[in-house]
Amino acid sequence: MKGYSKMKIKNVPYFKTSLKIDNNIKKSAETGWLTTGPMVKQFESEISDYTGAKYVVAVNSCTAGLHLALAAQDIKRGDYVVVPNLTFVATSEVVEYFGANVVLCDIDPKTLCIDVNQVESIAKKLKNKLKFVMPVHFGGYAADMKSLLKLSKRYGFIIIEDCAHALETVSNVGKVGNSDHCSVFSFYANKNLTTGGEGGAVTTNNKNLAEKIRKLSLHGMSKSAWSRFSDKGKWYYEVDSLGYKYNLTDIAAGFGLQQIKNIDRLNEKRQNIAEKYNKVFDKIPGVSRFHFDKKYKNARHLYIVHIDKNFWSISRDKFIDKLNELGVGTSVHYIPLHKMPYYKNKYKLKDSDFPKSCSYFDGCISLPMYPSLTNGDIFYIEKVFLRIYNEFKND
Ligand SMILES: Cc1ncc(COP(=O)(O)O)c(C=O)c1O
């Protein structure tokens, strides 16, 4: 710890899980089902109650759910699909699986989500070649769904919401997940709810769509293993479409049931942490925080600050190194997709096409955000920022 000898270094990791082993996990092992069975059914029903969605199909990842949502709605080779430039690569890769074209869209700096004005310009240009728009509720704050729903009616595209960060989110049209189109959630290890490391769910109020997705999630079979082998089931099944192996296991659902019970309590902790961070970063020069509209609920999956590069004698990357040297875990969400060689080369993309995501990316740092983060941790993080301020502010 050269140069930091006077400061007692504390370790505040970027992520800590709130997962606990409880009776559900034991029960799911003891039933002998292990794979998709009664626990998955119960978990789907809890997610349905929580989101208000009529139908829920549990799957083994959000990526799988996004893939199925496109497959079930007949995406074709050569179709165009709008994806925000600021997202994890899962949102765009599923489009590529079908040989369709990804059209990356810049962000609205107020929401960090897809820029709806740019979506409209793209829709006008592509006309009926534009098949899907996939907004991402980045960090837990919702995209402008009211405008997107209007645009989808006007231009005829289908919306698939990437809700990987947004289980608790409420948008300007209501609870995320409760809609006639597909919303897809992630229950990956570090998400606000995890099904033991990997998992996801597709929600919708459209019965036919939900049935199609359920079938495609298990090889396109007319019956699941559970209904074939349970007392009431029969051995016969049919396959009438090309399916996938994307079902969630009962063991995973057991973890999900433990987590969903506590979702409101855990989210309240995230909200309190965000408020405390806000107070800290309102006071530290050269670092800004994001001011999200408080009318809507932000799931607070991520807490991101932005470094003003003219204020500091060190770059954002060096700033991250300093935080890490002083024991504060960090991450970056995300390197914009247009910078990834696969997309950059395939679609001939340049930084100047995405000015807003670039200026966001140049200064963004994600800080620890999880329910067990303590006041002491936040106080320590504040001290570390002040320490960096004293050493590296521009004179
Ligand atoms: C915005 C976004 N979409 C999709 C995914 C993919 O989720 P999963 O790992 O459950 O497939 C992630 C995962 O981190 C994500 O952050």
mmCIF file of C-alpha atoms and ligand atoms in Angstrom:
data_model
loop_
_atom_site.group_PDB
_atom_site.id
_atom_site.type_symbol
_atom_site.label_atom_id
_atom_site.label_comp_id
_atom_site.label_asym_id
_atom_site.label_seq_id
_atom_site.Cartn_x
_atom_site.Cartn_y
_atom_site.Cartn_z
ATOM 1 C CA MET A 1 0.000 0.000 0.000
ATOM 2 C CA LYS A 2 2.744 2.457 -0.973
ATOM 3 C CA GLY A 3 1.617 6.062 -0.539
ATOM 4 C CA TYR A 4 -1.389 5.160 1.597
ATOM 5 C CA SER A 5 0.509 4.274 4.756
ATOM 6 C CA LYS A 6 -1.492 6.568 7.030
ATOM 7 C CA MET A 7 -4.858 5.145 6.042
ATOM 8 C CA LYS A 8 -6.114 1.908 7.578
ATOM 9 C CA ILE A 9 -7.168 -0.091 4.522
ATOM 10 C CA LYS A 10 -10.562 -1.745 4.699
ATOM 11 C CA ASN A 11 -11.816 -4.235 2.137
ATOM 12 C CA VAL A 12 -15.213 -3.323 0.645
ATOM 13 C CA PRO A 13 -15.837 -5.873 -2.114
ATOM 14 C CA TYR A 14 -17.786 -4.899 -5.219
ATOM 15 C CA PHE A 15 -20.346 -7.627 -4.593
ATOM 16 C CA LYS A 16 -21.625 -9.801 -1.732
ATOM 17 C CA THR A 17 -24.509 -12.209 -2.140
ATOM 18 C CA SER A 18 -27.580 -12.219 0.099
ATOM 19 C CA LEU A 19 -28.334 -15.831 -0.807
ATOM 20 C CA LYS A 20 -29.117 -18.164 2.106
ATOM 21 C CA ILE A 21 -29.604 -21.920 2.195
ATOM 22 C CA ASP A 22 -33.046 -22.670 3.632
ATOM 23 C CA ASN A 23 -35.623 -25.476 3.708
ATOM 24 C CA ASN A 24 -36.783 -24.853 0.123
ATOM 25 C CA ILE A 25 -33.431 -25.994 -1.200
ATOM 26 C CA LYS A 26 -33.497 -29.086 1.012
ATOM 27 C CA LYS A 27 -37.115 -29.726 -0.012
ATOM 28 C CA SER A 28 -36.364 -29.402 -3.726
ATOM 29 C CA ALA A 29 -33.533 -31.939 -3.372
ATOM 30 C CA GLU A 30 -35.675 -34.314 -1.310
ATOM 31 C CA THR A 31 -38.640 -34.374 -3.701
ATOM 32 C CA GLY A 32 -36.284 -36.099 -6.104
ATOM 33 C CA TRP A 33 -37.382 -33.913 -8.981
ATOM 34 C CA LEU A 34 -34.258 -31.759 -9.123
ATOM 35 C CA THR A 35 -35.130 -30.524 -12.608
ATOM 36 C CA THR A 36 -38.253 -28.518 -13.585
ATOM 37 C CA GLY A 37 -41.110 -29.500 -11.279
ATOM 38 C CA PRO A 38 -43.292 -28.260 -8.413
ATOM 39 C CA MET A 39 -40.786 -25.711 -7.042
ATOM 40 C CA VAL A 40 -40.484 -24.049 -10.455
ATOM 41 C CA LYS A 41 -44.266 -23.861 -10.642
ATOM 42 C CA GLN A 42 -44.399 -22.215 -7.226
ATOM 43 C CA PHE A 43 -41.584 -19.813 -8.134
ATOM 44 C CA GLU A 44 -43.378 -18.823 -11.357
ATOM 45 C CA SER A 45 -46.504 -18.119 -9.350
ATOM 46 C CA GLU A 46 -44.540 -15.906 -6.892
ATOM 47 C CA ILE A 47 -42.981 -13.949 -9.786
ATOM 48 C CA SER A 48 -46.438 -13.576 -11.295
ATOM 49 C CA ASP A 49 -47.761 -12.162 -7.979
ATOM 50 C CA TYR A 50 -44.787 -9.851 -7.620
ATOM 51 C CA THR A 51 -44.802 -8.412 -11.146
ATOM 52 C CA GLY A 52 -48.545 -8.624 -11.779
ATOM 53 C CA ALA A 53 -47.885 -10.531 -15.021
ATOM 54 C CA LYS A 54 -50.484 -13.213 -15.829
ATOM 55 C CA TYR A 55 -47.959 -15.699 -17.242
ATOM 56 C CA VAL A 56 -44.410 -16.489 -16.203
ATOM 57 C CA VAL A 57 -42.025 -18.976 -17.793
ATOM 58 C CA ALA A 58 -38.939 -19.662 -15.684
ATOM 59 C CA VAL A 59 -35.798 -20.302 -17.747
ATOM 60 C CA ASN A 60 -32.132 -20.927 -16.996
ATOM 61 C CA SER A 61 -30.894 -17.411 -17.902
ATOM 62 C CA CYS A 62 -32.053 -14.042 -19.140
ATOM 63 C CA THR A 63 -30.059 -14.665 -22.329
ATOM 64 C CA ALA A 64 -32.142 -17.819 -22.890
ATOM 65 C CA GLY A 65 -35.351 -15.863 -22.224
ATOM 66 C CA LEU A 66 -34.413 -13.132 -24.717
ATOM 67 C CA HIS A 67 -33.541 -15.803 -27.284
ATOM 68 C CA LEU A 68 -36.907 -17.529 -26.767
ATOM 69 C CA ALA A 69 -38.845 -14.241 -26.920
ATOM 70 C CA LEU A 70 -37.380 -13.579 -30.385
ATOM 71 C CA ALA A 71 -37.840 -17.192 -31.540
ATOM 72 C CA ALA A 72 -41.475 -17.284 -30.406
ATOM 73 C CA GLN A 73 -42.240 -14.104 -32.366
ATOM 74 C CA ASP A 74 -40.833 -15.368 -35.647
ATOM 75 C CA ILE A 75 -37.730 -13.268 -36.049
ATOM 76 C CA LYS A 76 -36.214 -13.884 -39.500
ATOM 77 C CA ARG A 77 -32.750 -13.642 -41.023
ATOM 78 C CA GLY A 78 -32.243 -10.076 -42.267
ATOM 79 C CA ASP A 79 -34.765 -8.459 -39.862
ATOM 80 C CA TYR A 80 -33.651 -5.325 -38.010
ATOM 81 C CA VAL A 81 -33.654 -5.106 -34.212
ATOM 82 C CA VAL A 82 -32.882 -1.966 -32.185
ATOM 83 C CA VAL A 83 -30.768 -2.509 -29.061
ATOM 84 C CA PRO A 84 -29.323 0.196 -26.776
ATOM 85 C CA ASN A 85 -25.599 0.670 -27.119
ATOM 86 C CA LEU A 86 -25.203 0.635 -23.337
ATOM 87 C CA THR A 87 -26.010 -2.919 -22.294
ATOM 88 C CA PHE A 88 -24.474 -6.302 -21.658
ATOM 89 C CA VAL A 89 -23.723 -8.201 -24.845
ATOM 90 C CA ALA A 90 -26.481 -10.752 -24.110
ATOM 91 C CA THR A 91 -29.113 -8.283 -25.378
ATOM 92 C CA SER A 92 -27.561 -8.107 -28.841
ATOM 93 C CA GLU A 93 -26.040 -11.574 -29.240
ATOM 94 C CA VAL A 94 -29.455 -13.260 -29.265
ATOM 95 C CA VAL A 95 -30.361 -11.156 -32.329
ATOM 96 C CA GLU A 96 -27.180 -12.319 -34.049
ATOM 97 C CA TYR A 97 -28.115 -15.978 -33.405
ATOM 98 C CA PHE A 98 -30.863 -15.579 -36.030
ATOM 99 C CA GLY A 99 -28.783 -13.751 -38.652
ATOM 100 C CA ALA A 100 -30.845 -10.616 -37.992
ATOM 101 C CA ASN A 101 -29.253 -7.129 -37.891
ATOM 102 C CA VAL A 102 -28.492 -5.333 -34.647
ATOM 103 C CA VAL A 103 -29.096 -1.573 -34.877
ATOM 104 C CA LEU A 104 -27.391 0.042 -31.909
ATOM 105 C CA CYS A 105 -29.051 3.131 -30.477
ATOM 106 C CA ASP A 106 -27.483 5.828 -28.291
ATOM 107 C CA ILE A 107 -28.692 6.538 -24.735
ATOM 108 C CA ASP A 108 -30.678 9.303 -23.113
ATOM 109 C CA PRO A 109 -28.232 10.728 -20.531
ATOM 110 C CA LYS A 110 -31.128 11.441 -18.121
ATOM 111 C CA THR A 111 -32.158 7.785 -17.857
ATOM 112 C CA LEU A 112 -29.037 5.989 -19.201
ATOM 113 C CA CYS A 113 -31.585 3.944 -21.183
ATOM 114 C CA ILE A 114 -32.404 3.907 -24.889
ATOM 115 C CA ASP A 115 -32.919 7.322 -26.545
ATOM 116 C CA VAL A 116 -36.541 7.160 -27.703
ATOM 117 C CA ASN A 117 -36.089 10.029 -30.188
ATOM 118 C CA GLN A 118 -33.380 8.072 -31.913
ATOM 119 C CA VAL A 119 -35.604 4.969 -31.896
ATOM 120 C CA GLU A 120 -38.184 7.009 -33.807
ATOM 121 C CA SER A 121 -35.596 8.211 -36.374
ATOM 122 C CA ILE A 122 -34.469 4.606 -36.915
ATOM 123 C CA ALA A 123 -38.092 3.421 -37.224
ATOM 124 C CA LYS A 124 -38.826 6.113 -39.836
ATOM 125 C CA LYS A 125 -35.783 5.100 -41.835
ATOM 126 C CA LEU A 126 -36.243 1.313 -41.663
ATOM 127 C CA LYS A 127 -40.063 1.307 -41.992
ATOM 128 C CA ASN A 128 -41.435 -2.256 -41.876
ATOM 129 C CA LYS A 129 -37.953 -3.808 -41.857
ATOM 130 C CA LEU A 130 -37.722 -2.872 -38.169
ATOM 131 C CA LYS A 131 -39.183 -5.887 -36.305
ATOM 132 C CA PHE A 132 -38.149 -5.524 -32.653
ATOM 133 C CA VAL A 133 -36.966 -2.911 -30.165
ATOM 134 C CA MET A 134 -35.304 -4.218 -27.000
ATOM 135 C CA PRO A 135 -35.133 -1.534 -24.285
ATOM 136 C CA VAL A 136 -32.940 -2.289 -21.251
ATOM 137 C CA HIS A 137 -33.841 -0.834 -17.852
ATOM 138 C CA PHE A 138 -30.268 0.067 -17.200
ATOM 139 C CA GLY A 139 -29.091 -0.262 -13.592
ATOM 140 C CA GLY A 140 -32.709 -0.582 -12.426
ATOM 141 C CA TYR A 141 -34.133 2.699 -13.754
ATOM 142 C CA ALA A 142 -36.811 2.190 -16.395
ATOM 143 C CA ALA A 143 -36.614 3.245 -20.011
ATOM 144 C CA ASP A 144 -39.361 5.610 -21.209
ATOM 145 C CA MET A 145 -41.932 2.860 -21.842
ATOM 146 C CA LYS A 146 -44.821 5.253 -22.452
ATOM 147 C CA SER A 147 -43.062 6.711 -25.512
ATOM 148 C CA LEU A 148 -41.840 3.312 -26.700
ATOM 149 C CA LEU A 149 -45.360 1.836 -26.546
ATOM 150 C CA LYS A 150 -46.669 4.760 -28.639
ATOM 151 C CA LEU A 151 -43.877 4.275 -31.166
ATOM 152 C CA SER A 152 -44.478 0.527 -31.353
ATOM 153 C CA LYS A 153 -48.119 1.200 -32.305
ATOM 154 C CA ARG A 154 -47.168 3.884 -34.822
ATOM 155 C CA TYR A 155 -44.363 1.937 -36.541
ATOM 156 C CA GLY A 156 -45.474 -1.648 -35.920
ATOM 157 C CA PHE A 157 -42.426 -3.033 -34.147
ATOM 158 C CA ILE A 158 -42.575 -5.503 -31.244
ATOM 159 C CA ILE A 159 -41.079 -4.616 -27.857
ATOM 160 C CA ILE A 160 -39.047 -7.113 -25.816
ATOM 161 C CA GLU A 161 -37.928 -5.625 -22.499
ATOM 162 C CA ASP A 162 -34.568 -6.635 -21.078
ATOM 163 C CA CYS A 163 -35.355 -6.458 -17.354
ATOM 164 C CA ALA A 164 -32.131 -8.088 -16.163
ATOM 165 C CA HIS A 165 -31.598 -5.207 -13.691
ATOM 166 C CA ALA A 166 -35.219 -4.415 -13.054
ATOM 167 C CA LEU A 167 -37.221 -6.951 -11.029
ATOM 168 C CA GLU A 168 -38.445 -4.245 -8.615
ATOM 169 C CA THR A 169 -38.662 -1.422 -11.182
ATOM 170 C CA VAL A 170 -41.781 0.622 -11.874
ATOM 171 C CA SER A 171 -41.784 2.584 -15.137
ATOM 172 C CA ASN A 172 -43.973 5.444 -16.394
ATOM 173 C CA VAL A 173 -46.595 2.851 -17.425
ATOM 174 C CA GLY A 174 -46.512 0.735 -14.254
ATOM 175 C CA LYS A 175 -44.821 -2.373 -12.910
ATOM 176 C CA VAL A 176 -42.122 -3.705 -15.194
ATOM 177 C CA GLY A 177 -43.056 -7.216 -16.331
ATOM 178 C CA ASN A 178 -46.798 -6.603 -16.379
ATOM 179 C CA SER A 179 -47.377 -6.072 -20.093
ATOM 180 C CA ASP A 180 -48.775 -7.750 -23.195
ATOM 181 C CA HIS A 181 -45.327 -8.105 -24.756
ATOM 182 C CA CYS A 182 -42.378 -10.072 -23.284
ATOM 183 C CA SER A 183 -40.277 -8.865 -20.356
ATOM 184 C CA VAL A 184 -37.213 -10.915 -19.545
ATOM 185 C CA PHE A 185 -35.536 -11.054 -16.117
ATOM 186 C CA SER A 186 -32.134 -12.319 -15.005
ATOM 187 C CA PHE A 187 -31.545 -14.242 -11.789
ATOM 188 C CA TYR A 188 -27.785 -14.448 -12.338
ATOM 189 C CA ALA A 189 -25.480 -14.572 -9.271
ATOM 190 C CA ASN A 190 -25.135 -10.812 -8.760
ATOM 191 C CA LYS A 191 -28.695 -9.755 -9.628
ATOM 192 C CA ASN A 192 -31.171 -8.344 -7.073
ATOM 193 C CA LEU A 193 -32.714 -11.839 -6.901
ATOM 194 C CA THR A 194 -30.696 -14.920 -7.766
ATOM 195 C CA THR A 195 -31.777 -18.504 -8.296
ATOM 196 C CA GLY A 196 -28.446 -19.768 -6.980
ATOM 197 C CA GLY A 197 -26.180 -18.400 -9.702
ATOM 198 C CA GLU A 198 -28.033 -18.774 -12.990
ATOM 199 C CA GLY A 199 -31.665 -18.321 -13.928
ATOM 200 C CA GLY A 200 -34.209 -16.089 -15.579
ATOM 201 C CA ALA A 201 -37.875 -15.659 -16.428
ATOM 202 C CA VAL A 202 -40.066 -14.377 -19.229
ATOM 203 C CA THR A 203 -43.280 -12.630 -18.182
ATOM 204 C CA THR A 204 -46.237 -11.576 -20.330
ATOM 205 C CA ASN A 205 -50.014 -11.157 -20.213
ATOM 206 C CA ASN A 206 -50.310 -12.858 -23.605
ATOM 207 C CA LYS A 207 -51.348 -16.497 -23.077
ATOM 208 C CA ASN A 208 -50.433 -17.766 -26.572
ATOM 209 C CA LEU A 209 -47.023 -16.168 -26.408
ATOM 210 C CA ALA A 210 -46.352 -17.642 -22.951
ATOM 211 C CA GLU A 211 -47.400 -21.124 -24.115
ATOM 212 C CA LYS A 212 -45.166 -20.899 -27.165
ATOM 213 C CA ILE A 213 -42.200 -19.782 -25.066
ATOM 214 C CA ARG A 214 -42.786 -22.548 -22.521
ATOM 215 C CA LYS A 215 -42.817 -25.143 -25.263
ATOM 216 C CA LEU A 216 -39.712 -23.766 -26.984
ATOM 217 C CA SER A 217 -37.878 -23.709 -23.631
ATOM 218 C CA LEU A 218 -38.085 -27.515 -23.471
ATOM 219 C CA HIS A 219 -37.209 -28.896 -26.916
ATOM 220 C CA GLY A 220 -40.530 -27.820 -28.460
ATOM 221 C CA MET A 221 -42.176 -30.765 -26.653
ATOM 222 C CA SER A 222 -45.932 -30.759 -26.138
ATOM 223 C CA LYS A 223 -45.532 -31.777 -22.463
ATOM 224 C CA SER A 224 -42.910 -31.111 -19.806
ATOM 225 C CA ALA A 225 -41.123 -33.963 -18.006
ATOM 226 C CA TRP A 226 -43.100 -33.166 -14.868
ATOM 227 C CA SER A 227 -46.505 -33.540 -16.511
ATOM 228 C CA ARG A 228 -45.381 -36.675 -18.370
ATOM 229 C CA PHE A 229 -44.066 -38.469 -15.312
ATOM 230 C CA SER A 230 -46.262 -37.270 -12.456
ATOM 231 C CA ASP A 231 -49.201 -39.428 -11.325
ATOM 232 C CA LYS A 232 -51.586 -37.702 -13.729
ATOM 233 C CA GLY A 233 -49.167 -37.669 -16.663
ATOM 234 C CA LYS A 234 -48.814 -39.957 -19.675
ATOM 235 C CA TRP A 235 -45.729 -41.030 -21.621
ATOM 236 C CA TYR A 236 -46.766 -39.525 -24.969
ATOM 237 C CA TYR A 237 -45.480 -36.200 -26.331
ATOM 238 C CA GLU A 238 -45.021 -34.509 -29.682
ATOM 239 C CA VAL A 239 -42.436 -32.118 -31.102
ATOM 240 C CA ASP A 240 -43.819 -29.738 -33.713
ATOM 241 C CA SER A 241 -41.256 -26.944 -33.626
ATOM 242 C CA LEU A 242 -37.510 -26.543 -33.192
ATOM 243 C CA GLY A 243 -36.966 -26.055 -29.457
ATOM 244 C CA TYR A 244 -34.164 -25.394 -26.998
ATOM 245 C CA LYS A 245 -33.064 -26.701 -23.576
ATOM 246 C CA TYR A 246 -33.608 -23.615 -21.435
ATOM 247 C CA ASN A 247 -35.742 -24.821 -18.492
ATOM 248 C CA LEU A 248 -34.998 -23.809 -14.883
ATOM 249 C CA THR A 249 -34.290 -26.546 -12.320
ATOM 250 C CA ASP A 250 -36.288 -27.112 -9.106
ATOM 251 C CA ILE A 251 -33.107 -26.654 -7.079
ATOM 252 C CA ALA A 252 -32.596 -23.215 -8.664
ATOM 253 C CA ALA A 253 -36.245 -22.337 -8.039
ATOM 254 C CA GLY A 254 -35.737 -23.287 -4.362
ATOM 255 C CA PHE A 255 -33.111 -20.515 -4.113
ATOM 256 C CA GLY A 256 -35.471 -18.158 -5.938
ATOM 257 C CA LEU A 257 -38.276 -18.841 -3.460
ATOM 258 C CA GLN A 258 -35.969 -17.991 -0.559
ATOM 259 C CA GLN A 259 -35.044 -14.714 -2.270
ATOM 260 C CA ILE A 260 -38.496 -13.595 -3.432
ATOM 261 C CA LYS A 261 -39.783 -13.810 0.174
ATOM 262 C CA ASN A 262 -37.305 -11.101 1.109
ATOM 263 C CA ILE A 263 -37.341 -9.000 -2.037
ATOM 264 C CA ASP A 264 -39.062 -5.920 -0.559
ATOM 265 C CA ARG A 265 -36.926 -5.895 2.564
ATOM 266 C CA LEU A 266 -33.720 -6.294 0.547
ATOM 267 C CA ASN A 267 -34.776 -3.604 -1.917
ATOM 268 C CA GLU A 268 -35.486 -1.165 0.896
ATOM 269 C CA LYS A 269 -31.865 -1.623 1.951
ATOM 270 C CA ARG A 270 -30.705 -0.834 -1.607
ATOM 271 C CA GLN A 271 -32.859 2.335 -1.608
ATOM 272 C CA ASN A 272 -31.350 3.469 1.724
ATOM 273 C CA ILE A 273 -27.832 2.811 0.481
ATOM 274 C CA ALA A 274 -28.517 4.841 -2.675
ATOM 275 C CA GLU A 275 -29.805 7.766 -0.555
ATOM 276 C CA LYS A 276 -26.682 7.656 1.610
ATOM 277 C CA TYR A 277 -24.401 7.529 -1.442
ATOM 278 C CA ASN A 278 -26.337 10.468 -2.972
ATOM 279 C CA LYS A 279 -25.569 12.602 0.091
ATOM 280 C CA VAL A 280 -21.877 11.666 -0.115
ATOM 281 C CA PHE A 281 -21.510 12.436 -3.831
ATOM 282 C CA ASP A 282 -23.423 15.701 -3.620
ATOM 283 C CA LYS A 283 -20.462 16.939 -1.554
ATOM 284 C CA ILE A 284 -17.456 15.620 -3.473
ATOM 285 C CA PRO A 285 -16.211 17.928 -6.247
ATOM 286 C CA GLY A 286 -15.299 16.402 -9.609
ATOM 287 C CA VAL A 287 -17.628 13.400 -9.095
ATOM 288 C CA SER A 288 -21.276 13.503 -10.087
ATOM 289 C CA ARG A 289 -24.124 11.137 -9.442
ATOM 290 C CA PHE A 290 -27.221 10.519 -11.559
ATOM 291 C CA HIS A 291 -30.499 12.259 -10.716
ATOM 292 C CA PHE A 292 -33.269 9.835 -11.650
ATOM 293 C CA ASP A 293 -36.908 10.909 -11.616
ATOM 294 C CA LYS A 294 -38.263 9.875 -8.193
ATOM 295 C CA LYS A 295 -41.814 9.403 -9.514
ATOM 296 C CA TYR A 296 -40.836 5.943 -10.751
ATOM 297 C CA LYS A 297 -39.227 3.099 -8.824
ATOM 298 C CA ASN A 298 -35.561 2.418 -9.521
ATOM 299 C CA ALA A 299 -34.621 -1.169 -8.528
ATOM 300 C CA ARG A 300 -31.172 0.195 -7.628
ATOM 301 C CA HIS A 301 -29.292 -2.718 -9.088
ATOM 302 C CA LEU A 302 -26.235 -0.527 -9.741
ATOM 303 C CA TYR A 303 -24.869 2.636 -8.150
ATOM 304 C CA ILE A 304 -22.801 4.568 -10.672
ATOM 305 C CA VAL A 305 -20.846 7.794 -10.311
ATOM 306 C CA HIS A 306 -19.286 9.856 -13.087
ATOM 307 C CA ILE A 307 -15.824 11.386 -12.970
ATOM 308 C CA ASP A 308 -15.349 14.805 -14.580
ATOM 309 C CA LYS A 309 -12.140 14.207 -16.533
ATOM 310 C CA ASN A 310 -11.083 17.904 -16.530
ATOM 311 C CA PHE A 311 -11.167 17.998 -12.757
ATOM 312 C CA TRP A 312 -8.658 15.204 -12.112
ATOM 313 C CA SER A 313 -4.951 14.787 -12.836
ATOM 314 C CA ILE A 314 -5.550 11.041 -13.345
ATOM 315 C CA SER A 315 -7.694 9.205 -15.908
ATOM 316 C CA ARG A 316 -10.894 7.316 -15.031
ATOM 317 C CA ASP A 317 -8.967 4.034 -15.348
ATOM 318 C CA LYS A 318 -6.277 5.234 -12.911
ATOM 319 C CA PHE A 319 -9.044 6.494 -10.614
ATOM 320 C CA ILE A 320 -10.430 2.935 -10.553
ATOM 321 C CA ASP A 321 -6.937 1.604 -9.783
ATOM 322 C CA LYS A 322 -6.681 3.994 -6.829
ATOM 323 C CA LEU A 323 -10.078 2.923 -5.480
ATOM 324 C CA ASN A 324 -9.056 -0.727 -5.793
ATOM 325 C CA GLU A 325 -5.657 -0.128 -4.128
ATOM 326 C CA LEU A 326 -7.548 1.406 -1.215
ATOM 327 C CA GLY A 327 -9.780 -1.676 -0.932
ATOM 328 C CA VAL A 328 -12.926 -0.433 -2.714
ATOM 329 C CA GLY A 329 -14.248 -2.908 -5.301
ATOM 330 C CA THR A 330 -15.545 -1.396 -8.539
ATOM 331 C CA SER A 331 -16.899 -2.336 -11.925
ATOM 332 C CA VAL A 332 -17.758 -0.593 -15.204
ATOM 333 C CA HIS A 333 -21.230 -0.905 -16.745
ATOM 334 C CA TYR A 334 -20.764 -1.192 -19.644
ATOM 335 C CA ILE A 335 -18.176 -0.838 -22.346
ATOM 336 C CA PRO A 336 -20.596 0.338 -25.084
ATOM 337 C CA LEU A 337 -21.329 -2.391 -27.604
ATOM 338 C CA HIS A 338 -20.133 -0.299 -30.580
ATOM 339 C CA LYS A 339 -16.598 -0.523 -29.121
ATOM 340 C CA MET A 340 -16.645 -4.353 -29.130
ATOM 341 C CA PRO A 341 -14.644 -5.571 -32.131
ATOM 342 C CA TYR A 342 -17.406 -7.987 -33.237
ATOM 343 C CA TYR A 343 -20.013 -5.216 -33.583
ATOM 344 C CA LYS A 344 -17.583 -2.444 -34.516
ATOM 345 C CA ASN A 345 -16.189 -4.403 -37.459
ATOM 346 C CA LYS A 346 -19.402 -6.072 -38.582
ATOM 347 C CA TYR A 347 -21.508 -2.880 -38.612
ATOM 348 C CA LYS A 348 -18.654 -0.371 -39.248
ATOM 349 C CA LEU A 349 -19.379 1.668 -36.115
ATOM 350 C CA LYS A 350 -17.480 4.715 -34.785
ATOM 351 C CA ASP A 351 -17.405 6.603 -31.475
ATOM 352 C CA SER A 352 -18.852 9.668 -33.221
ATOM 353 C CA ASP A 353 -22.060 7.667 -33.935
ATOM 354 C CA PHE A 354 -22.665 7.370 -30.159
ATOM 355 C CA PRO A 355 -21.613 10.640 -28.486
ATOM 356 C CA LYS A 356 -23.798 10.189 -25.405
ATOM 357 C CA SER A 357 -22.756 6.645 -24.554
ATOM 358 C CA CYS A 358 -19.113 7.641 -25.143
ATOM 359 C CA SER A 359 -19.174 10.607 -22.786
ATOM 360 C CA TYR A 360 -20.976 8.486 -20.176
ATOM 361 C CA PHE A 361 -18.496 5.622 -20.571
ATOM 362 C CA ASP A 362 -15.404 7.887 -20.326
ATOM 363 C CA GLY A 363 -16.227 8.757 -16.712
ATOM 364 C CA CYS A 364 -18.427 6.005 -15.271
ATOM 365 C CA ILE A 365 -17.551 3.889 -12.229
ATOM 366 C CA SER A 366 -19.910 1.369 -10.580
ATOM 367 C CA LEU A 367 -19.563 1.226 -6.786
ATOM 368 C CA PRO A 368 -20.488 -1.552 -4.333
ATOM 369 C CA MET A 369 -24.299 -1.880 -4.094
ATOM 370 C CA TYR A 370 -25.802 -4.779 -2.131
ATOM 371 C CA PRO A 371 -28.113 -5.063 0.874
ATOM 372 C CA SER A 372 -25.356 -5.956 3.343
ATOM 373 C CA LEU A 373 -23.278 -2.832 2.559
ATOM 374 C CA THR A 374 -22.973 -1.054 5.930
ATOM 375 C CA ASN A 375 -22.914 2.614 6.975
ATOM 376 C CA GLY A 376 -19.275 1.972 7.914
ATOM 377 C CA ASP A 377 -18.544 0.765 4.365
ATOM 378 C CA ILE A 378 -20.132 3.898 2.869
ATOM 379 C CA PHE A 379 -18.251 6.122 5.306
ATOM 380 C CA TYR A 380 -15.020 4.372 4.288
ATOM 381 C CA ILE A 381 -15.786 4.813 0.568
ATOM 382 C CA GLU A 382 -16.364 8.536 1.222
ATOM 383 C CA LYS A 383 -12.990 8.742 2.985
ATOM 384 C CA VAL A 384 -11.312 7.041 0.034
ATOM 385 C CA PHE A 385 -12.833 9.510 -2.454
ATOM 386 C CA LEU A 386 -11.689 12.429 -0.260
ATOM 387 C CA ARG A 387 -8.226 10.916 -0.089
ATOM 388 C CA ILE A 388 -8.084 10.685 -3.885
ATOM 389 C CA TYR A 389 -9.442 14.237 -4.075
ATOM 390 C CA ASN A 390 -6.608 15.556 -1.893
ATOM 391 C CA GLU A 391 -4.000 13.777 -3.971
ATOM 392 C CA PHE A 392 -5.261 13.971 -7.547
ATOM 393 C CA LYS A 393 -7.485 17.003 -8.086
ATOM 394 C CA ASN A 394 -6.108 19.278 -10.778
ATOM 395 C CA ASP A 395 -4.396 22.374 -9.410
HETATM 396 C C1 LIG B 1 -28.631 -5.937 -19.203
HETATM 397 C C2 LIG B 1 -28.404 -7.424 -19.179
HETATM 398 N N1 LIG B 1 -29.086 -8.192 -20.058
HETATM 399 C C3 LIG B 1 -28.942 -9.526 -20.068
HETATM 400 C C4 LIG B 1 -28.092 -10.162 -19.198
HETATM 401 C C5 LIG B 1 -27.933 -11.646 -19.272
HETATM 402 O O1 LIG B 1 -28.368 -12.249 -18.110
HETATM 403 P P1 LIG B 1 -28.073 -13.812 -17.847
HETATM 404 O O2 LIG B 1 -26.680 -13.911 -17.326
HETATM 405 O O3 LIG B 1 -29.106 -14.212 -16.845
HETATM 406 O O4 LIG B 1 -28.245 -14.494 -19.147
HETATM 407 C C6 LIG B 1 -27.368 -9.411 -18.268
HETATM 408 C C7 LIG B 1 -26.456 -10.086 -17.328
HETATM 409 O O5 LIG B 1 -25.643 -9.545 -16.651
HETATM 410 C C8 LIG B 1 -27.522 -8.009 -18.260
HETATM 411 O O6 LIG B 1 -26.848 -7.253 -17.394
#
